[in-house]
Amino acid sequence: MIELKNVHKTFTRKEMTIEALKGINLKVEKGDIFGVIGYSGAGKSTLIRLVNYLERPTQGQVLVAGRDLGTYNDKELRAAKKSIGMIFQHFNLLESKKVFDNVAIPLVLLKKNKNEIRKRVQELLEFVGLSDKAGSYPNELSGGQKQRVGIARALASNPSILLCDEATSALDPQTTQSILQLLKRINAEYNITVMIITHEMSVIQEICNKVAVMEEGRIIEQGSVLEVFGHPQHATTQNFVKTVIQNSMTPSVQKSIKDKHGNLLYKLNFVGENASEPILYEMIRSCDIKFNILFANMTEIQETTLGTMIIQIHGDRSQVDKALDLLKRHEVGVEEVESYVLDINNK
C-alpha cells in the first residue's frame, strides 16, 4: 500500500543544508496500523509528509498502491491525494466555520451536491460521536472533540489511507485513549490503512501492529510491535520501551548483587502461551539448581502476553546449562546479564 525506497530528503535554508531523511526503506501493508516513533528532529514528520507529497523526496521513490507518486502529472497527483486523509496534532480546523462546515470542506472541494454533502457529514459526525455538535464552532469544543472533527473531515472523501501526525500529542491520557480506540475502529470497519507518527511509545503499544524507530533521519529498527518490544536492539529503542515496560532491576537490587560473583544472572523473555506455563517449576524438578527471582514483569501487547524475568542461578555449570536448554526448548528467550549489571554499577 505504502512503500518508500531509498528515500532522501534535503532542505536548504539560508545557505545551510539539512539532510532530514537518509536512505529510508519502509513498507506498510494494506489494512495495517503502522507506527513511526522517534524523538524530536528524528525526521518522522518529514517522512509522513512525503507519503501525501506535501514534500517531495530529494532522492528515491514514494509508492502508494504500487505507483510512484513522482510519475504523476499534476492532475493525476491531485486525484491520488484524495485517497489519503490526514489528521494533525493541532487539529487545523477553521475557527470561523461550524463543525458541519469543517467536515464538509473536502466534499465542497470535490464539488459534491448539497444533499450528498449533508448525508455524508451527518454520517461521519455520528460515527465519531459528534452528531449533536454540527452547529457548534471549534472554540466551543474540547481538544478531543476537535480531533474527532479532524478525523471526520479526513474521512469525508473515503480515503484508503489515513495519516496521523502526532494526532494525540495535545490530548490528555483519557482523551488519547478514546481517540486511539476510534482509529482502531476506523481501521477495522473501513479497512483503512493507518500510519501514525508519534514520540509516545504508549501509542505504539496501544494501537500499532508494526513499528519503525527513527533517529537522525534513519530507521534504526523496525518490525512487529511484539518483536520490537520484546527484543529491542538499539539503545534508542530500549529507552522508548522502558517508558511503557519496566524490564530491568531496580538500582537497590543491582547494588545488592554487585559483589556476589559465581552466581549467574539471566534475563528471561516469555511471549504468548509460554508466559502462563509452569516452565520454571519444570526446571526446578528436572535440574539440580536453585534460583532467586530478582525482577519480574508482565504486560500485554496486541493481545499477547509479554513477560520479562531476571533470575540469579546457583548450581553446577552442567546443571545450569541443562536448565537453560530446557528454557530454550520452551521458546523462552535467554540472555546472560551479569556483566551488563556489573557494568551499570561500575559507571
GROMACS .gro file of C-alpha atoms in nm:
model
  347
    1MET     CA    1   0.000   0.000   0.000
    2ILE     CA    2   0.275   0.247   0.104
    3GLU     CA    3   0.640   0.193   0.019
    4LEU     CA    4   0.945   0.418   0.046
    5LYS     CA    5   1.255   0.309  -0.142
    6ASN     CA    6   1.593   0.462  -0.058
    7VAL     CA    7   1.430   0.796   0.020
    8HIS     CA    8   1.645   1.100   0.098
    9LYS     CA    9   1.518   1.447   0.178
   10THR     CA   10   1.744   1.751   0.196
   11PHE     CA   11   1.639   2.104   0.289
   12THR     CA   12   1.846   2.411   0.201
   13ARG     CA   13   1.782   2.720   0.410
   14LYS     CA   14   1.997   3.031   0.429
   15GLU     CA   15   2.290   2.852   0.266
   16MET     CA   16   2.257   2.568   0.517
   17THR     CA   17   2.191   2.212   0.403
   18ILE     CA   18   1.992   1.986   0.634
   19GLU     CA   19   1.963   1.617   0.546
   20ALA     CA   20   1.631   1.527   0.712
   21LEU     CA   21   1.599   1.175   0.573
   22LYS     CA   22   1.887   0.943   0.487
   23GLY     CA   23   1.807   0.635   0.283
   24ILE     CA   24   1.465   0.541   0.420
   25ASN     CA   25   1.326   0.200   0.321
   26LEU     CA   26   0.980   0.126   0.456
   27LYS     CA   27   0.675  -0.078   0.359
   28VAL     CA   28   0.323  -0.051   0.505
   29GLU     CA   29   0.084  -0.329   0.406
   30LYS     CA   30  -0.277  -0.261   0.311
   31GLY     CA   31  -0.507  -0.258   0.613
   32ASP     CA   32  -0.223  -0.232   0.864
   33ILE     CA   33  -0.174   0.013   1.151
   34PHE     CA   34   0.189   0.118   1.126
   35GLY     CA   35   0.367   0.343   1.374
   36VAL     CA   36   0.677   0.556   1.328
   37ILE     CA   37   0.838   0.673   1.651
   38GLY     CA   38   1.134   0.896   1.725
   39TYR     CA   39   1.246   1.192   1.929
   40SER     CA   40   1.206   1.549   1.803
   41GLY     CA   41   1.423   1.606   1.498
   42ALA     CA   42   1.437   1.239   1.401
   43GLY     CA   43   1.270   1.311   1.065
   44LYS     CA   44   0.939   1.134   1.125
   45SER     CA   45   0.713   1.430   1.035
   46THR     CA   46   0.911   1.486   0.716
   47LEU     CA   47   0.862   1.119   0.634
   48ILE     CA   48   0.484   1.128   0.668
   49ARG     CA   49   0.460   1.447   0.460
   50LEU     CA   50   0.628   1.257   0.177
   51VAL     CA   51   0.352   0.996   0.174
   52ASN     CA   52   0.094   1.252   0.055
   53TYR     CA   53   0.353   1.456  -0.133
   54LEU     CA   54   0.328   1.766   0.084
   55GLU     CA   55   0.704   1.724   0.050
   56ARG     CA   56   0.882   1.562  -0.242
   57PRO     CA   57   1.186   1.339  -0.195
   58THR     CA   58   1.526   1.469  -0.298
   59GLN     CA   59   1.611   1.115  -0.397
   60GLY     CA   60   1.428   0.782  -0.401
   61GLN     CA   61   1.070   0.672  -0.460
   62VAL     CA   62   0.743   0.705  -0.269
   63LEU     CA   63   0.492   0.447  -0.389
   64VAL     CA   64   0.123   0.440  -0.298
   65ALA     CA   65  -0.090   0.149  -0.422
   66GLY     CA   66   0.208   0.033  -0.626
   67ARG     CA   67   0.273   0.352  -0.821
   68ASP     CA   68   0.549   0.608  -0.773
   69LEU     CA   69   0.391   0.943  -0.686
   70GLY     CA   70   0.678   1.112  -0.867
   71THR     CA   71   0.549   0.978  -1.201
   72TYR     CA   72   0.209   1.152  -1.174
   73ASN     CA   73   0.129   1.474  -1.354
   74ASP     CA   74  -0.044   1.748  -1.151
   75LYS     CA   75  -0.397   1.628  -1.231
   76GLU     CA   76  -0.316   1.266  -1.151
   77LEU     CA   77  -0.144   1.366  -0.826
   78ARG     CA   78  -0.447   1.565  -0.710
   79ALA     CA   79  -0.667   1.262  -0.779
   80ALA     CA   80  -0.428   1.028  -0.595
   81LYS     CA   81  -0.413   1.254  -0.289
   82LYS     CA   82  -0.791   1.231  -0.249
   83SER     CA   83  -0.736   0.874  -0.129
   84ILE     CA   84  -0.505   0.996   0.151
   85GLY     CA   85  -0.659   1.158   0.458
   86MET     CA   86  -0.453   1.334   0.725
   87ILE     CA   87  -0.509   1.443   1.084
   88PHE     CA   88  -0.282   1.679   1.274
   89GLN     CA   89  -0.157   1.749   1.625
   90HIS     CA   90  -0.326   2.090   1.647
   91PHE     CA   91  -0.644   1.990   1.455
   92ASN     CA   92  -0.615   2.258   1.179
   93LEU     CA   93  -0.983   2.349   1.196
   94LEU     CA   94  -1.127   2.672   1.058
   95GLU     CA   95  -1.239   2.861   1.368
   96SER     CA   96  -1.484   3.078   1.172
   97LYS     CA   97  -1.676   2.776   1.041
   98LYS     CA   98  -1.911   2.546   1.226
   99VAL     CA   99  -1.832   2.179   1.280
  100PHE     CA  100  -2.059   2.075   0.991
  101ASP     CA  101  -1.879   2.309   0.751
  102ASN     CA  102  -1.532   2.198   0.866
  103VAL     CA  103  -1.616   1.836   0.794
  104ALA     CA  104  -1.773   1.930   0.461
  105ILE     CA  105  -1.464   2.109   0.325
  106PRO     CA  106  -1.323   1.811   0.124
  107LEU     CA  107  -1.667   1.741  -0.023
  108VAL     CA  108  -1.715   2.102  -0.127
  109LEU     CA  109  -1.375   2.094  -0.298
  110LEU     CA  110  -1.485   1.776  -0.476
  111LYS     CA  111  -1.795   1.969  -0.594
  112LYS     CA  112  -2.044   1.724  -0.440
  113ASN     CA  113  -2.409   1.833  -0.435
  114LYS     CA  114  -2.567   1.966  -0.116
  115ASN     CA  115  -2.775   1.657  -0.044
  116GLU     CA  116  -2.475   1.429  -0.079
  117ILE     CA  117  -2.267   1.659   0.144
  118ARG     CA  118  -2.534   1.674   0.411
  119LYS     CA  119  -2.580   1.297   0.417
  120ARG     CA  120  -2.206   1.223   0.432
  121VAL     CA  121  -2.130   1.482   0.701
  122GLN     CA  122  -2.417   1.361   0.921
  123GLU     CA  123  -2.296   1.002   0.878
  124LEU     CA  124  -1.941   1.096   0.977
  125LEU     CA  125  -2.041   1.308   1.276
  126GLU     CA  126  -2.249   1.019   1.405
  127PHE     CA  127  -1.956   0.781   1.351
  128VAL     CA  128  -1.717   0.997   1.558
  129GLY     CA  129  -1.979   1.065   1.826
  130LEU     CA  130  -2.046   1.432   1.749
  131SER     CA  131  -2.387   1.429   1.583
  132ASP     CA  132  -2.507   1.688   1.835
  133LYS     CA  133  -2.219   1.929   1.761
  134ALA     CA  134  -2.285   2.004   1.393
  135GLY     CA  135  -2.384   2.364   1.469
  136SER     CA  136  -2.104   2.434   1.717
  137TYR     CA  137  -1.786   2.631   1.649
  138PRO     CA  138  -1.440   2.480   1.721
  139ASN     CA  139  -1.380   2.712   2.018
  140GLU     CA  140  -1.684   2.555   2.186
  141LEU     CA  141  -1.528   2.207   2.174
  142SER     CA  142  -1.279   2.020   2.390
  143GLY     CA  143  -0.947   1.905   2.246
  144GLY     CA  144  -1.075   1.552   2.198
  145GLN     CA  145  -1.388   1.677   2.022
  146LYS     CA  146  -1.177   1.894   1.792
  147GLN     CA  147  -0.966   1.594   1.698
  148ARG     CA  148  -1.281   1.394   1.625
  149VAL     CA  149  -1.390   1.671   1.389
  150GLY     CA  150  -1.046   1.650   1.224
  151ILE     CA  151  -1.086   1.274   1.186
  152ALA     CA  152  -1.436   1.312   1.037
  153ARG     CA  153  -1.301   1.568   0.789
  154ALA     CA  154  -1.014   1.334   0.693
  155LEU     CA  155  -1.264   1.055   0.625
  156ALA     CA  156  -1.500   1.267   0.418
  157SER     CA  157  -1.355   1.174   0.080
  158ASN     CA  158  -1.347   0.798   0.160
  159PRO     CA  159  -0.967   0.764   0.174
  160SER     CA  160  -0.789   0.430   0.169
  161ILE     CA  161  -0.503   0.571   0.381
  162LEU     CA  162  -0.518   0.780   0.699
  163LEU     CA  163  -0.202   0.963   0.810
  164CYS     CA  164  -0.181   1.077   1.172
  165ASP     CA  165   0.091   1.331   1.255
  166GLU     CA  166   0.124   1.340   1.637
  167ALA     CA  167  -0.255   1.321   1.647
  168THR     CA  168  -0.277   1.263   2.023
  169SER     CA  169   0.017   1.471   2.149
  170ALA     CA  170  -0.202   1.767   2.252
  171LEU     CA  171  -0.452   1.549   2.438
  172ASP     CA  172  -0.476   1.422   2.794
  173PRO     CA  173  -0.430   1.045   2.855
  174GLN     CA  174  -0.800   0.961   2.881
  175THR     CA  175  -0.886   1.151   2.562
  176THR     CA  176  -0.585   0.997   2.388
  177GLN     CA  177  -0.722   0.652   2.471
  178SER     CA  178  -1.061   0.735   2.320
  179ILE     CA  179  -0.905   0.871   2.000
  180LEU     CA  180  -0.686   0.563   1.963
  181GLN     CA  181  -0.990   0.339   2.003
  182LEU     CA  182  -1.165   0.543   1.732
  183LEU     CA  183  -0.868   0.495   1.499
  184LYS     CA  184  -0.875   0.119   1.563
  185ARG     CA  185  -1.245   0.119   1.479
  186ILE     CA  186  -1.180   0.312   1.156
  187ASN     CA  187  -0.914   0.059   1.059
  188ALA     CA  188  -1.140  -0.237   1.136
  189GLU     CA  189  -1.469  -0.114   0.992
  190TYR     CA  190  -1.346   0.080   0.688
  191ASN     CA  191  -1.029  -0.127   0.621
  192ILE     CA  192  -0.832   0.196   0.604
  193THR     CA  193  -0.455   0.171   0.628
  194VAL     CA  194  -0.337   0.387   0.920
  195MET     CA  195   0.011   0.535   0.955
  196ILE     CA  196   0.088   0.706   1.284
  197ILE     CA  197   0.376   0.940   1.368
  198THR     CA  198   0.440   0.976   1.740
  199HIS     CA  199   0.702   1.021   2.012
  200GLU     CA  200   0.490   0.826   2.264
  201MET     CA  201   0.563   0.455   2.293
  202SER     CA  202   0.230   0.405   2.472
  203VAL     CA  203   0.054   0.498   2.146
  204ILE     CA  204   0.256   0.235   1.958
  205GLN     CA  205   0.177  -0.022   2.228
  206GLU     CA  206  -0.195   0.052   2.224
  207ILE     CA  207  -0.277   0.056   1.855
  208CYS     CA  208   0.002  -0.041   1.614
  209ASN     CA  209   0.081  -0.377   1.457
  210LYS     CA  210   0.422  -0.276   1.325
  211VAL     CA  211   0.666   0.000   1.414
  212ALA     CA  212   0.974   0.174   1.277
  213VAL     CA  213   1.209   0.360   1.511
  214MET     CA  214   1.382   0.670   1.370
  215GLU     CA  215   1.692   0.858   1.477
  216GLU     CA  216   1.875   1.137   1.293
  217GLY     CA  217   1.693   1.076   0.966
  218ARG     CA  218   1.739   0.699   0.959
  219ILE     CA  219   1.531   0.397   1.052
  220ILE     CA  220   1.736   0.220   1.317
  221GLU     CA  221   1.494  -0.062   1.393
  222GLN     CA  222   1.164  -0.192   1.260
  223GLY     CA  223   0.940  -0.495   1.284
  224SER     CA  224   0.625  -0.615   1.454
  225VAL     CA  225   0.542  -0.432   1.775
  226LEU     CA  226   0.573  -0.759   1.966
  227GLU     CA  227   0.924  -0.822   1.828
  228VAL     CA  228   1.046  -0.469   1.891
  229PHE     CA  229   0.901  -0.451   2.242
  230GLY     CA  230   1.021  -0.798   2.330
  231HIS     CA  231   1.374  -0.769   2.189
  232PRO     CA  232   1.473  -0.404   2.137
  233GLN     CA  233   1.818  -0.396   1.979
  234HIS     CA  234   1.914  -0.031   1.959
  235ALA     CA  235   1.973   0.188   2.266
  236THR     CA  236   1.713   0.441   2.149
  237THR     CA  237   1.452   0.169   2.107
  238GLN     CA  238   1.537   0.032   2.451
  239ASN     CA  239   1.483   0.377   2.601
  240PHE     CA  240   1.143   0.407   2.434
  241VAL     CA  241   1.038   0.060   2.552
  242LYS     CA  242   1.136   0.145   2.910
  243THR     CA  243   0.880   0.427   2.910
  244VAL     CA  244   0.598   0.171   2.898
  245ILE     CA  245   0.754  -0.156   3.016
  246GLN     CA  246   0.981  -0.191   3.316
  247ASN     CA  247   1.232  -0.457   3.211
  248SER     CA  248   1.531  -0.415   3.442
  249MET     CA  249   1.617  -0.444   3.810
  250THR     CA  250   1.592  -0.155   4.049
  251PRO     CA  251   1.922   0.013   4.148
  252SER     CA  252   1.897  -0.124   4.504
  253VAL     CA  253   1.872  -0.483   4.379
  254GLN     CA  254   2.159  -0.424   4.137
  255LYS     CA  255   2.371  -0.289   4.421
  256SER     CA  256   2.296  -0.587   4.644
  257ILE     CA  257   2.432  -0.836   4.387
  258LYS     CA  258   2.725  -0.629   4.261
  259ASP     CA  259   2.993  -0.819   4.452
  260LYS     CA  260   2.831  -1.164   4.454
  261HIS     CA  261   3.041  -1.341   4.194
  262GLY     CA  262   2.984  -1.701   4.090
  263ASN     CA  263   2.604  -1.672   4.076
  264LEU     CA  264   2.490  -1.636   3.715
  265LEU     CA  265   2.223  -1.385   3.616
  266TYR     CA  266   1.988  -1.440   3.324
  267LYS     CA  267   1.717  -1.233   3.165
  268LEU     CA  268   1.423  -1.446   3.051
  269ASN     CA  269   1.167  -1.332   2.795
  270PHE     CA  270   0.830  -1.508   2.779
  271VAL     CA  271   0.593  -1.448   2.487
  272GLY     CA  272   0.237  -1.565   2.446
  273GLU     CA  273   0.137  -1.904   2.588
  274ASN     CA  274   0.472  -1.981   2.749
  275ALA     CA  275   0.417  -1.685   2.983
  276SER     CA  276   0.144  -1.883   3.160
  277GLU     CA  277   0.305  -2.230   3.154
  278PRO     CA  278   0.482  -2.375   3.465
  279ILE     CA  279   0.820  -2.374   3.293
  280LEU     CA  280   1.023  -2.266   3.596
  281TYR     CA  281   0.859  -2.536   3.806
  282GLU     CA  282   0.962  -2.794   3.547
  283MET     CA  283   1.315  -2.652   3.552
  284ILE     CA  284   1.343  -2.693   3.930
  285ARG     CA  285   1.215  -3.050   3.920
  286SER     CA  286   1.446  -3.168   3.641
  287CYS     CA  287   1.765  -2.972   3.723
  288ASP     CA  288   1.975  -2.965   4.040
  289ILE     CA  289   1.978  -2.587   4.077
  290LYS     CA  290   1.842  -2.310   4.294
  291PHE     CA  291   1.744  -1.965   4.175
  292ASN     CA  292   1.629  -1.628   4.302
  293ILE     CA  293   1.383  -1.409   4.113
  294LEU     CA  294   1.535  -1.059   4.116
  295PHE     CA  295   1.284  -0.896   3.882
  296ALA     CA  296   0.960  -0.993   3.707
  297ASN     CA  297   0.708  -0.805   3.497
  298MET     CA  298   0.426  -0.893   3.259
  299THR     CA  299   0.241  -0.677   3.013
  300GLU     CA  300   0.005  -0.723   2.720
  301ILE     CA  301   0.085  -0.609   2.365
  302GLN     CA  302  -0.158  -0.665   2.079
  303GLU     CA  303  -0.349  -0.914   2.294
  304THR     CA  304  -0.031  -1.115   2.352
  305THR     CA  305   0.133  -1.152   2.693
  306LEU     CA  306   0.495  -1.042   2.714
  307GLY     CA  307   0.685  -1.135   3.031
  308THR     CA  308   1.035  -1.041   3.149
  309MET     CA  309   1.217  -1.201   3.439
  310ILE     CA  310   1.572  -1.172   3.575
  311ILE     CA  311   1.686  -1.469   3.781
  312GLN     CA  312   2.005  -1.549   3.971
  313ILE     CA  313   2.101  -1.917   3.934
  314HIS     CA  314   2.303  -2.117   4.186
  315GLY     CA  315   2.441  -2.458   4.088
  316ASP     CA  316   2.690  -2.670   3.898
  317ARG     CA  317   2.764  -2.539   3.549
  318SER     CA  318   2.642  -2.857   3.383
  319GLN     CA  319   2.309  -2.832   3.567
  320VAL     CA  320   2.281  -2.462   3.480
  321ASP     CA  321   2.335  -2.547   3.112
  322LYS     CA  322   2.070  -2.819   3.139
  323ALA     CA  323   1.825  -2.565   3.284
  324LEU     CA  324   1.899  -2.313   3.009
  325ASP     CA  325   1.847  -2.577   2.741
  326LEU     CA  326   1.508  -2.658   2.893
  327LEU     CA  327   1.407  -2.293   2.883
  328LYS     CA  328   1.512  -2.260   2.522
  329ARG     CA  329   1.318  -2.574   2.425
  330HIS     CA  330   1.011  -2.398   2.562
  331GLU     CA  331   1.098  -2.099   2.338
  332VAL     CA  332   1.189  -1.876   2.632
  333GLY     CA  333   1.438  -1.606   2.535
  334VAL     CA  334   1.752  -1.637   2.748
  335GLU     CA  335   2.019  -1.369   2.785
  336GLU     CA  336   2.309  -1.370   3.032
  337VAL     CA  337   2.315  -1.029   3.201
  338GLU     CA  338   2.569  -1.048   3.484
  339SER     CA  339   2.834  -0.845   3.303
  340TYR     CA  340   2.569  -0.589   3.198
  341VAL     CA  341   2.459  -0.540   3.561
  342LEU     CA  342   2.816  -0.503   3.684
  343ASP     CA  343   2.895  -0.251   3.411
  344ILE     CA  344   2.599  -0.035   3.514
  345ASN     CA  345   2.706  -0.026   3.877
  346ASN     CA  346   3.071   0.047   3.799
  347LYS     CA  347   2.991   0.355   3.590
   0.00000   0.00000   0.00000
